[in-house]
mmCIF file of C-alpha atoms in Angstrom:
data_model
loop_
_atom_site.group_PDB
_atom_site.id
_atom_site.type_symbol
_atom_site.label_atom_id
_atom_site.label_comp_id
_atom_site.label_asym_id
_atom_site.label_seq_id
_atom_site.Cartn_x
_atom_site.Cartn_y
_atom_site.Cartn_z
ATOM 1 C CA UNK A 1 127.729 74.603 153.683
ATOM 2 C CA UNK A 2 127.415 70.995 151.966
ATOM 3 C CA UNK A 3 129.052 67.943 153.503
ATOM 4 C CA UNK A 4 129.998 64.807 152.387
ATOM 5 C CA UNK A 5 129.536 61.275 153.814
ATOM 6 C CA UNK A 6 131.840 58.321 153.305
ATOM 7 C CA UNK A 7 130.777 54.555 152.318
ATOM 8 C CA UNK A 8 134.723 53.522 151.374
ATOM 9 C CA UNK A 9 134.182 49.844 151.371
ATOM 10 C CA UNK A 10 131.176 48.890 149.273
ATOM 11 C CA UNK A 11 132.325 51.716 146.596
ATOM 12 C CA UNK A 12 135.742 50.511 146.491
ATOM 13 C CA UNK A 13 134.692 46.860 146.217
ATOM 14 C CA UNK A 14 132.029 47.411 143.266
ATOM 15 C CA UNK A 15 134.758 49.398 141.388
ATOM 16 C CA UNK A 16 137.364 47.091 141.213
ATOM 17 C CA UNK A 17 135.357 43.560 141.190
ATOM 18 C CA UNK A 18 133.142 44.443 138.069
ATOM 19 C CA UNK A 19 132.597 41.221 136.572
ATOM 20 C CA UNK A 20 131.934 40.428 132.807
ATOM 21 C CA UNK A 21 129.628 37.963 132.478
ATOM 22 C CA UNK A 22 126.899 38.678 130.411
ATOM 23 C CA UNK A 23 128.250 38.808 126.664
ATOM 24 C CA UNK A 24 131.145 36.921 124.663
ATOM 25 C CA UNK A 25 133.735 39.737 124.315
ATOM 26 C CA UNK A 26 134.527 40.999 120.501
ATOM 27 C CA UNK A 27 138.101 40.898 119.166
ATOM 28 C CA UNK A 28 138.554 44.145 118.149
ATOM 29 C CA UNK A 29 138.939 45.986 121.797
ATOM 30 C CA UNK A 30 140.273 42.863 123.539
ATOM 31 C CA UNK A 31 144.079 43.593 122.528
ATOM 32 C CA UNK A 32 145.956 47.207 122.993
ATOM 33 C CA UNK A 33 148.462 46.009 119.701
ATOM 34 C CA UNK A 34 148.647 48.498 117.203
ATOM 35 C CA UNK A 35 146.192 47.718 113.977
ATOM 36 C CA UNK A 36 147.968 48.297 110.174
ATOM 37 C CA UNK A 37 145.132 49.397 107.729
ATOM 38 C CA UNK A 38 144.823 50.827 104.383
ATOM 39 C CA UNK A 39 141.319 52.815 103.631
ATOM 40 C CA UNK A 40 140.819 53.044 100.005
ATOM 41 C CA UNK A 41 138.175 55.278 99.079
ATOM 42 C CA UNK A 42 137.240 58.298 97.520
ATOM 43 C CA UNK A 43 138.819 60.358 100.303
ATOM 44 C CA UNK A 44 138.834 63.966 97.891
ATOM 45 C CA UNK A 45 135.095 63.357 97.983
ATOM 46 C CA UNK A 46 135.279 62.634 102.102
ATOM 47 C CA UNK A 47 137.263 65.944 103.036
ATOM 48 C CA UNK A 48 136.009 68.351 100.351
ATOM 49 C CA UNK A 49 132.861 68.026 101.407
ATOM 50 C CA UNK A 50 133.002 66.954 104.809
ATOM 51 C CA UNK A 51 130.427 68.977 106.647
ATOM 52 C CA UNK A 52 127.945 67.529 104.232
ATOM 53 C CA UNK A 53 128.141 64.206 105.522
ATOM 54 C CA UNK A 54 129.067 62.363 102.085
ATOM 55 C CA UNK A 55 128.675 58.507 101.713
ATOM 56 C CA UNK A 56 131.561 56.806 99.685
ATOM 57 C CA UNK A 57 132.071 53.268 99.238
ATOM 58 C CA UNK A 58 135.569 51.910 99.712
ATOM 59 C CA UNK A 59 137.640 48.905 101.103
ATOM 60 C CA UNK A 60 139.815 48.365 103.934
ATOM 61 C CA UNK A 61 142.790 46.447 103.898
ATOM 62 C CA UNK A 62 144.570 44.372 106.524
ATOM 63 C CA UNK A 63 146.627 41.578 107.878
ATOM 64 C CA UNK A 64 145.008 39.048 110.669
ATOM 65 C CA UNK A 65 146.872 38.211 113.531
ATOM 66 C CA UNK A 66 147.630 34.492 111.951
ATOM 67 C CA UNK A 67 149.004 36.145 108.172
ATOM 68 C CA UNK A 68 145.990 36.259 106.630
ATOM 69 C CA UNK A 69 145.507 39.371 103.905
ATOM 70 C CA UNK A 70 142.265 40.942 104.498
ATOM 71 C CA UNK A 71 140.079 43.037 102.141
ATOM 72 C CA UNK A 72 136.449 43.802 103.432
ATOM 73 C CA UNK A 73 134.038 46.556 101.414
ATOM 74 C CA UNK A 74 133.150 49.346 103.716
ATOM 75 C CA UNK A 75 131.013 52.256 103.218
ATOM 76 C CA UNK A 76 132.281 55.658 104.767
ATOM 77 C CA UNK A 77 130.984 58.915 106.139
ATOM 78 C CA UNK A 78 131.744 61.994 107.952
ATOM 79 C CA UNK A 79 130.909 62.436 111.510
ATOM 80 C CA UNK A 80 131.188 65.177 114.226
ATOM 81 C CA UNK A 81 130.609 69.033 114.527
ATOM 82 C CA UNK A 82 132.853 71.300 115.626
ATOM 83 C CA UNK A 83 135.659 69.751 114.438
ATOM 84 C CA UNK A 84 134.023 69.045 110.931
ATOM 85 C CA UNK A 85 134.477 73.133 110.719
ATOM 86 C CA UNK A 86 137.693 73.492 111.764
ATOM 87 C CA UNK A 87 139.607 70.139 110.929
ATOM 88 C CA UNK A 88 141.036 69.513 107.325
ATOM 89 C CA UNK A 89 141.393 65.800 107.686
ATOM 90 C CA UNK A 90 137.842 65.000 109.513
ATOM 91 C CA UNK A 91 136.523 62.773 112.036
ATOM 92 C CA UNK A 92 135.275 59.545 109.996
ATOM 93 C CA UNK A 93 132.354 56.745 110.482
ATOM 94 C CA UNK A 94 132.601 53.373 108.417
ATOM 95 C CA UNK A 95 130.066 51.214 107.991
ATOM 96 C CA UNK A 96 131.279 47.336 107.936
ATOM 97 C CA UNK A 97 129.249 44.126 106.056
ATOM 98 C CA UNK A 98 129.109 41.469 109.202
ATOM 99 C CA UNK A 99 128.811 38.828 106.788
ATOM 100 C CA UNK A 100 132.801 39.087 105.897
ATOM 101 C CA UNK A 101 133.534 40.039 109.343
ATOM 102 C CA UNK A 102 133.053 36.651 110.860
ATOM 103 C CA UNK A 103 136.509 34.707 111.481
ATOM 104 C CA UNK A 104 138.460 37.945 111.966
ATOM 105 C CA UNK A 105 139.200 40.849 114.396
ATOM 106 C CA UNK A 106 136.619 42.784 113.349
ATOM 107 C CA UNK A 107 133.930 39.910 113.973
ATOM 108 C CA UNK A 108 130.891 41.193 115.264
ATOM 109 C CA UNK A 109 131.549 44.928 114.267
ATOM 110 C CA UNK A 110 129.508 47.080 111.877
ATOM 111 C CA UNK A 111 129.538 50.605 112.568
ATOM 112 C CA UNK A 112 131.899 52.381 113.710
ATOM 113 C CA UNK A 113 133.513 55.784 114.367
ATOM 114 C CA UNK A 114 137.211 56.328 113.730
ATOM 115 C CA UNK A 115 139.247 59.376 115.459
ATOM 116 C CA UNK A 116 141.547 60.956 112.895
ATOM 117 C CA UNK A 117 144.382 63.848 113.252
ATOM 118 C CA UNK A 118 142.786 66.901 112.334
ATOM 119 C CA UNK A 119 145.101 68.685 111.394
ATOM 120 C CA UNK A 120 149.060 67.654 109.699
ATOM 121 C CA UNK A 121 151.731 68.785 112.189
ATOM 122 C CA UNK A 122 153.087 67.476 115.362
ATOM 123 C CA UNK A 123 151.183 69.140 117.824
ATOM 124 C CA UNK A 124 147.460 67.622 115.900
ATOM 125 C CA UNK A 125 149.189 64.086 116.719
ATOM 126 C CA UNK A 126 149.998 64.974 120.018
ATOM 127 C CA UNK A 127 146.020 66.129 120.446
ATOM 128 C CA UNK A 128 145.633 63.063 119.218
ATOM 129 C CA UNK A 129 147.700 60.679 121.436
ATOM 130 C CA UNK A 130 145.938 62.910 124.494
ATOM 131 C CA UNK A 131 143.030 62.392 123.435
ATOM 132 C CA UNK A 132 143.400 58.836 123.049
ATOM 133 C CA UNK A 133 145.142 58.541 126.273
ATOM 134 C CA UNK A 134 141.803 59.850 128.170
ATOM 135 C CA UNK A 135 139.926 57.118 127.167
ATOM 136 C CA UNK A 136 142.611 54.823 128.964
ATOM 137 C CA UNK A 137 142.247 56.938 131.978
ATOM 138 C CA UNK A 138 138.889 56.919 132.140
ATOM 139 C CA UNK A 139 138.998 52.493 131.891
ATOM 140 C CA UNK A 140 141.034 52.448 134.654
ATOM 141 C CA UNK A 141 138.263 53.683 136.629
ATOM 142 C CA UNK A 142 135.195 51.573 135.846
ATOM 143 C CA UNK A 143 134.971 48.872 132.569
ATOM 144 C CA UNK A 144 131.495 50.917 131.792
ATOM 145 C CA UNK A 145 133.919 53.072 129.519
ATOM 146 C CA UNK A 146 134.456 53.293 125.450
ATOM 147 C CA UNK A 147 138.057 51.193 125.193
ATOM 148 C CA UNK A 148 139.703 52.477 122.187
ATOM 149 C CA UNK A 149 142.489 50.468 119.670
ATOM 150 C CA UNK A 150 144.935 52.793 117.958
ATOM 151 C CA UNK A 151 145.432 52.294 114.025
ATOM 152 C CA UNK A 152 148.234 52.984 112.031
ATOM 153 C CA UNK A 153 146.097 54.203 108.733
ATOM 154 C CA UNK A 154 147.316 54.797 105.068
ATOM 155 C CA UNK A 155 144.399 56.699 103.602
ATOM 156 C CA UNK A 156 144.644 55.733 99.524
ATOM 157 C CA UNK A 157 142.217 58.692 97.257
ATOM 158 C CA UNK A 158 141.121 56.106 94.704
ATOM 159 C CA UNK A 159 140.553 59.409 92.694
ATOM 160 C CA UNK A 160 143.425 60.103 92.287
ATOM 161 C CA UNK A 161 143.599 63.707 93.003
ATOM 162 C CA UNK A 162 144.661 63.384 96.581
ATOM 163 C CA UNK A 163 148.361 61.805 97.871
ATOM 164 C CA UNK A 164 148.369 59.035 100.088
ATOM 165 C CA UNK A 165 148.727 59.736 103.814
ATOM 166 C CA UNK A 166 150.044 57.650 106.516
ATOM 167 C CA UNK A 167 148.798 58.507 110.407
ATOM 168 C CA UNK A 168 147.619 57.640 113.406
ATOM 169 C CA UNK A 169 143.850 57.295 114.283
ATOM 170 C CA UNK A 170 141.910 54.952 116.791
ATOM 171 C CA UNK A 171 138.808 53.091 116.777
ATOM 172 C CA UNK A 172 136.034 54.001 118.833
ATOM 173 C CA UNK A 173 133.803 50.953 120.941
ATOM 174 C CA UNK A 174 130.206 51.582 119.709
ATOM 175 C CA UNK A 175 127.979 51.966 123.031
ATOM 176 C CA UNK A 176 125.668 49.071 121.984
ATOM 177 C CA UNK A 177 128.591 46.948 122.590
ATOM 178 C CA UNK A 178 129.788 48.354 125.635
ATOM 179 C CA UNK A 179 125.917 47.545 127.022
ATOM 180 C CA UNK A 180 125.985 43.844 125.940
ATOM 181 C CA UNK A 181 128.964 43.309 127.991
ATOM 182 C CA UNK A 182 126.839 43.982 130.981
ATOM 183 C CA UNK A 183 123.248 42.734 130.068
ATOM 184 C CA UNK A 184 122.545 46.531 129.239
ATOM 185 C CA UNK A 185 120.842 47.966 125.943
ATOM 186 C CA UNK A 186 122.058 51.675 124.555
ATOM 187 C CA UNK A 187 119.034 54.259 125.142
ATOM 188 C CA UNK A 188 118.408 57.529 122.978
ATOM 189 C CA UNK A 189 116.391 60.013 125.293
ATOM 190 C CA UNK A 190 115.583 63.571 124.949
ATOM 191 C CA UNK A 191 116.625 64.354 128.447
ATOM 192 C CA UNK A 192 116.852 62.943 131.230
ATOM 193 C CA UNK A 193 116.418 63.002 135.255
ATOM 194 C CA UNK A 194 120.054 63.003 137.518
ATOM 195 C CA UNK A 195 118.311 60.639 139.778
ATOM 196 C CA UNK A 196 118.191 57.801 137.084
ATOM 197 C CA UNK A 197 121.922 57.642 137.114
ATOM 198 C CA UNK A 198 123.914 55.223 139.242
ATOM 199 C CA UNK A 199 125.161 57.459 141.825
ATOM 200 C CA UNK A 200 128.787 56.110 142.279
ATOM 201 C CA UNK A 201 129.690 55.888 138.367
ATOM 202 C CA UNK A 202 128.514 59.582 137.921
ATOM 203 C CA UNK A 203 130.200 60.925 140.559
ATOM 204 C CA UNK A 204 133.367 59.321 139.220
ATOM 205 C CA UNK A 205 132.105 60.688 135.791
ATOM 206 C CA UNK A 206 131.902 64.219 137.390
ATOM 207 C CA UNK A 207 135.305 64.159 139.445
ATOM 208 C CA UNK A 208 137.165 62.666 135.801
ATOM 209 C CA UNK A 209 135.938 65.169 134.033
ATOM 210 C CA UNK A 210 137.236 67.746 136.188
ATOM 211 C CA UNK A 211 140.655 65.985 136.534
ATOM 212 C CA UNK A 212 140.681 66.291 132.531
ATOM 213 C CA UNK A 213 139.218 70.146 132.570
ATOM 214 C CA UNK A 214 136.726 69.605 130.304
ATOM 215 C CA UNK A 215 133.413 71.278 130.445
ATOM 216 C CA UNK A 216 132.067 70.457 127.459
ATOM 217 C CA UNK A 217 129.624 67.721 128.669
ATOM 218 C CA UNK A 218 126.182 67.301 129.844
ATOM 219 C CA UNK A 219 124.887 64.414 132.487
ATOM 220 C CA UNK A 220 120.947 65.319 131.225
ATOM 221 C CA UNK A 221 120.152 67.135 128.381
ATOM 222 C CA UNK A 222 122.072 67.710 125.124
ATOM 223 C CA UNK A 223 122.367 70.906 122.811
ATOM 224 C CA UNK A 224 119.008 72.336 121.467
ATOM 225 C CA UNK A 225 118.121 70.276 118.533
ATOM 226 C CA UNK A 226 120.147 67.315 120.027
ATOM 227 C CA UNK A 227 119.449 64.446 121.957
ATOM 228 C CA UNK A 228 120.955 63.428 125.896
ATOM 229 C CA UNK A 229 123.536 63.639 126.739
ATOM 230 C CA UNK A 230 125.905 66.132 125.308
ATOM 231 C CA UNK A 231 129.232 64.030 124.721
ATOM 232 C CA UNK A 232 127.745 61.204 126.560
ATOM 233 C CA UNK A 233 125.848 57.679 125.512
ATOM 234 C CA UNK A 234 123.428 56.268 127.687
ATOM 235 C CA UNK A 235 123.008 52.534 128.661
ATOM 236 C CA UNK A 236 120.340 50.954 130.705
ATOM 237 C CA UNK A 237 119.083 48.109 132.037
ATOM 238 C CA UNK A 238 115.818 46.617 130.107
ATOM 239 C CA UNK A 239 113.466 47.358 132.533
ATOM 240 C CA UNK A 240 114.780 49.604 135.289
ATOM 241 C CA UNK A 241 114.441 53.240 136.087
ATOM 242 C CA UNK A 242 117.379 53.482 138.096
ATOM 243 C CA UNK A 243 121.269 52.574 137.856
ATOM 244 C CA UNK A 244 121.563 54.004 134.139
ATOM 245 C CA UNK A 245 125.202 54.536 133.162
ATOM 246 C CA UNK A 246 126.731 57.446 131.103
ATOM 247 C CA UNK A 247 129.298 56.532 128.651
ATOM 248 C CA UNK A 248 131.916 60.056 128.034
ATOM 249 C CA UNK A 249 133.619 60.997 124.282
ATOM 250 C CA UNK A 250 134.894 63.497 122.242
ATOM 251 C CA UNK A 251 137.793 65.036 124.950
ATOM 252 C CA UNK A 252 138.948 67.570 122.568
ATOM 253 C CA UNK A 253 137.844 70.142 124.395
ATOM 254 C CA UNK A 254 139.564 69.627 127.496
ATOM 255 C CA UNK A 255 142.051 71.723 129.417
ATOM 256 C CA UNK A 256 144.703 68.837 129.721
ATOM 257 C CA UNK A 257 145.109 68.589 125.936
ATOM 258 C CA UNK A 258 144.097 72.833 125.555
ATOM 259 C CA UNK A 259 143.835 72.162 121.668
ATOM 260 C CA UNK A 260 144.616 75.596 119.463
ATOM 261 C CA UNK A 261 140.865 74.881 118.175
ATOM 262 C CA UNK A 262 138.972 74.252 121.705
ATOM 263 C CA UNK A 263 136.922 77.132 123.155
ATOM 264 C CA UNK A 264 135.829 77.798 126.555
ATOM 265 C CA UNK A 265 132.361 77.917 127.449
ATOM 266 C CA UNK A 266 130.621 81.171 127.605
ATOM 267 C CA UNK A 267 127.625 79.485 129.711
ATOM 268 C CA UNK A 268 130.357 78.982 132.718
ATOM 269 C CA UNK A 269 132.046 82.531 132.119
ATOM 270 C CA UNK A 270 135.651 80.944 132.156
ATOM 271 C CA UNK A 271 138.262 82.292 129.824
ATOM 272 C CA UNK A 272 140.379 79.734 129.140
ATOM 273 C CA UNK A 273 139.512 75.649 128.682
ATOM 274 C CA UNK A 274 142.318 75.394 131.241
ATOM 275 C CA UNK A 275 140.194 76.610 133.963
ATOM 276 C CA UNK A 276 138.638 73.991 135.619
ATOM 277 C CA UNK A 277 135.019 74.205 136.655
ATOM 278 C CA UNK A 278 133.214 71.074 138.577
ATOM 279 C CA UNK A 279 129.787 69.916 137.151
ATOM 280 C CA UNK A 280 128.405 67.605 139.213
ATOM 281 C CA UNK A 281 125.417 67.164 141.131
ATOM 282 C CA UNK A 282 125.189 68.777 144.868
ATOM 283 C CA UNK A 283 122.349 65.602 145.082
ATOM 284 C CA UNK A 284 124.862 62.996 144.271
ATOM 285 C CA UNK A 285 127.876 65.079 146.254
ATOM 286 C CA UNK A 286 127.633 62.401 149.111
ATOM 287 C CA UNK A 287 129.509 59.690 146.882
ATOM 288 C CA UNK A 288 132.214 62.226 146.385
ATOM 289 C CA UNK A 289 134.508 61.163 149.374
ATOM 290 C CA UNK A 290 134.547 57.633 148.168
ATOM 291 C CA UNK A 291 135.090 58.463 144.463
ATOM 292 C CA UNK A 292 138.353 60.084 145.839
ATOM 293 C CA UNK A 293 139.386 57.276 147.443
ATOM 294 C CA UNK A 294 139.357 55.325 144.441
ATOM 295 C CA UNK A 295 141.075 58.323 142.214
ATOM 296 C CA UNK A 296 143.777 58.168 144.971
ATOM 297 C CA UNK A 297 144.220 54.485 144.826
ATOM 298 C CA UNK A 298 144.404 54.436 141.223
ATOM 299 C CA UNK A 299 146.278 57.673 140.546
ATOM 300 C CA UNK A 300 149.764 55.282 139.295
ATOM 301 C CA UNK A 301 147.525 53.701 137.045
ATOM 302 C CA UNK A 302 145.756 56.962 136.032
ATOM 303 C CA UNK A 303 148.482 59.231 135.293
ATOM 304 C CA UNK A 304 150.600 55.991 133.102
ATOM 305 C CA UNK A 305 147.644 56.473 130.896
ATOM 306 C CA UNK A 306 147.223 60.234 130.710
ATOM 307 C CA UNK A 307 151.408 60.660 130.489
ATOM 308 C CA UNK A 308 152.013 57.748 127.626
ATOM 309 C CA UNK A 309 155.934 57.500 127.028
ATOM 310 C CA UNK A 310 155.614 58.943 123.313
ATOM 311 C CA UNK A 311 154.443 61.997 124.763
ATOM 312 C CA UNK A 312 157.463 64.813 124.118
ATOM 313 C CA UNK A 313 158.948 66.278 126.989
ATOM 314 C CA UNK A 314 157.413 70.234 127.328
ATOM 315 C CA UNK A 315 153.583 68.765 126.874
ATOM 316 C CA UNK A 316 154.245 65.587 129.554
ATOM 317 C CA UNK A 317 155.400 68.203 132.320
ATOM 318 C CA UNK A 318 152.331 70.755 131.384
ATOM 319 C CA UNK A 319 149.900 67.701 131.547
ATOM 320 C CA UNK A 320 152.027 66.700 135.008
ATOM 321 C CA UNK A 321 151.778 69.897 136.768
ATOM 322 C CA UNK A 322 147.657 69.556 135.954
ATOM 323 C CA UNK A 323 147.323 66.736 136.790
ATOM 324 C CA UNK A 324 149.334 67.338 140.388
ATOM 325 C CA UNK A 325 147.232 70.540 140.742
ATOM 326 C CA UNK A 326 143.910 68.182 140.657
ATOM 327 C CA UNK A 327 144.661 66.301 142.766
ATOM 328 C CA UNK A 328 146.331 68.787 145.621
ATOM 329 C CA UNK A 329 142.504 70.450 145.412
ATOM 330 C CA UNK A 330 140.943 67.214 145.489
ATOM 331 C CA UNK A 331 142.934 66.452 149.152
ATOM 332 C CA UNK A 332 142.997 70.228 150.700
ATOM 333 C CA UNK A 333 140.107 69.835 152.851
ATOM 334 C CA UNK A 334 139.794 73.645 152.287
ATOM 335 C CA UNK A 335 140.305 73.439 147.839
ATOM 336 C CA UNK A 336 138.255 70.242 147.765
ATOM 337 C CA UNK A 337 135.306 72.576 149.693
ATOM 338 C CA UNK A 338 135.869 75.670 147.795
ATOM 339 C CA UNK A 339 136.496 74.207 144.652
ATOM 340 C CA UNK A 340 134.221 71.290 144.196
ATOM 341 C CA UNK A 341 131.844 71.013 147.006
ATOM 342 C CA UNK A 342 130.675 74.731 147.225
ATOM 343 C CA UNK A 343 130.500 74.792 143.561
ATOM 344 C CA UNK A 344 128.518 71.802 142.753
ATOM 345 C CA UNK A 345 125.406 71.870 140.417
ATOM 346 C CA UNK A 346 122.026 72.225 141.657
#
């Protein structure tokens, strides 16, 4: 039978005195306010042919903080997989000049990935507003996270053949950026080997991702054909072979938001995405009493992100009652041994 060990202290201290003090933060992620833009662009083009990756050039339109009207040219793109097959609206990259981005929010910026609603109907912005919410979860637990800054988006066909449509969407922090706050550089591998990895931030990786029921994930290796880490970026630091952090997207797929679209995962022979199933590392299940710690000390703080006010009544007490069920496993001596140490990876 495996057993943990317990180092409370020096976890608990590293997680909540991260320091930035390596790069001059960007305007964009700095504020939580709520962004007005208008995409115009040949959007019949974008969503027609959306699994074919089409390149469109466009403009985005906007209003700075201090009244100023903004129009910068912008080139846009399709991103994504699964949900470019089964989303009508889809997931969306834009490419920014940084020569008109200086002087305004967006200073800095160049590429990046917006999250759209995939579908029209309530329960695709709901999805979305989950999904969103994760990411806020996931902050409150170490700053080597994506932050996220929700848009309110008027999407203008300048062909003509398309309505406008108004919804929500949120910007995505690219994981170069993320890496310069910390005097880390992003890192494309093929795979990679566990030990690399700092030991406390994947274990807290492993445990959120269980909270959140979502399997669809990979700490080393990505799909055949794809690079590491399924669903994760990778960040080092120049020079070291040790202490590399994962950064986790694309929650779609997890049991706390159980999407109409998401599948389980045959690999793990579960039936529904709402079954939870613990991937991490039996090597790295030492730092697991002291990542609980921390999800216990931070579990107000956790659950105001995951249960946002503007989500409705039937889908706050469904994500409440899995949430609570998390985290009675998680302090059962018995559960937590069954459930996550006895099943660990490796």
């Amino acid at each position: 039978m495996k057993t943990i060990r317990t180092n409370v202290s020096l976890v608990a201290f590293i997680a909540v005195f991260s320091v930035n003090v390596y790069a001059e933060e960007l305007p964009l992620f700095a504020s939580d306010d709520v962004i007005d833009i208008v995409f115009e662009a040949p959007m019949t083009t974008i969503v027609k042919n959306a699994e074919k990756r089409p390149e469109v050039e466009g403009i985005m339109r906007y209003t700075e903080d201090d009244g100023r009207a903004m129009t910068l040219n912008l080139k846009m793109t399709t991103r994504g997989k699964s949900r470019l097959k089964y989303c009508r609206f889809p997931p969306l990259k834009i490419d920014l000049k940084k020569g008109e981005t200086k002087g305004t929010i967006f200073a800095g910026q160049n590429k990046l990935k917006v999250v759209t609603r995939c579908r029209a109907g309530d329960k695709y912005e709901r999805y979305l507003l989950q999904e969103f919410s994760i990411y806020g979860a996931f902050n409150v637990l170490t700053d080597r996270s994506f932050r996220v800054r929700t848009l309110n988006v008027t999407y203008v066909d300048t062909s003509g053949k398309r309505d406008d449509e108004t919804h929500s969407s949120y910007f995505i922090e690219t994981d170069k950026e993320v890496a310069a706050r910390y005097g880390m550089e992003q890192r494309d591998a093929e795979k990679i080997q566990f030990s690399k990895l700092d030991p406390a931030h994947a274990s807290k990786l492993s445990l959120f991702q269980y909270l959140i029921g979502n399997t669809d994930w990979s700490m080393t290796a990505g799909p055949p054909g794809a690079g590491c880490c399924h669903n994760n970026k990778l960040i080092v630091t120049p020079g070291s072979d040790s202490g590399w952090i994962l950064l986790p997207y694309d929650f779609d797929q997890s049991g706390l938001i159980n999407t109409s679209y998401s599948e389980p995962s045959e690999m793990l022979g579960i039936r529904s995405v709402r079954q939870r199933v613990f991937r991490g590392r039996c090597s790295n299940i030492d730092q697991l009493a002291d990542t609980i710690v921390i999800f216990n000390e931070r579990r107000a703080a956790i659950e105001a992100e995951l249960l946002p006010a503007a989500l409705e009544d039937k889908p706050r007490k469904t994500a409440m009652k899995y949430i609570d069920e998390f985290y009675e496993i998680i302090n059962d001596p018995k559960r937590l041994q069954k459930r996550i140490i006895d099943d660990c990876v490796g």
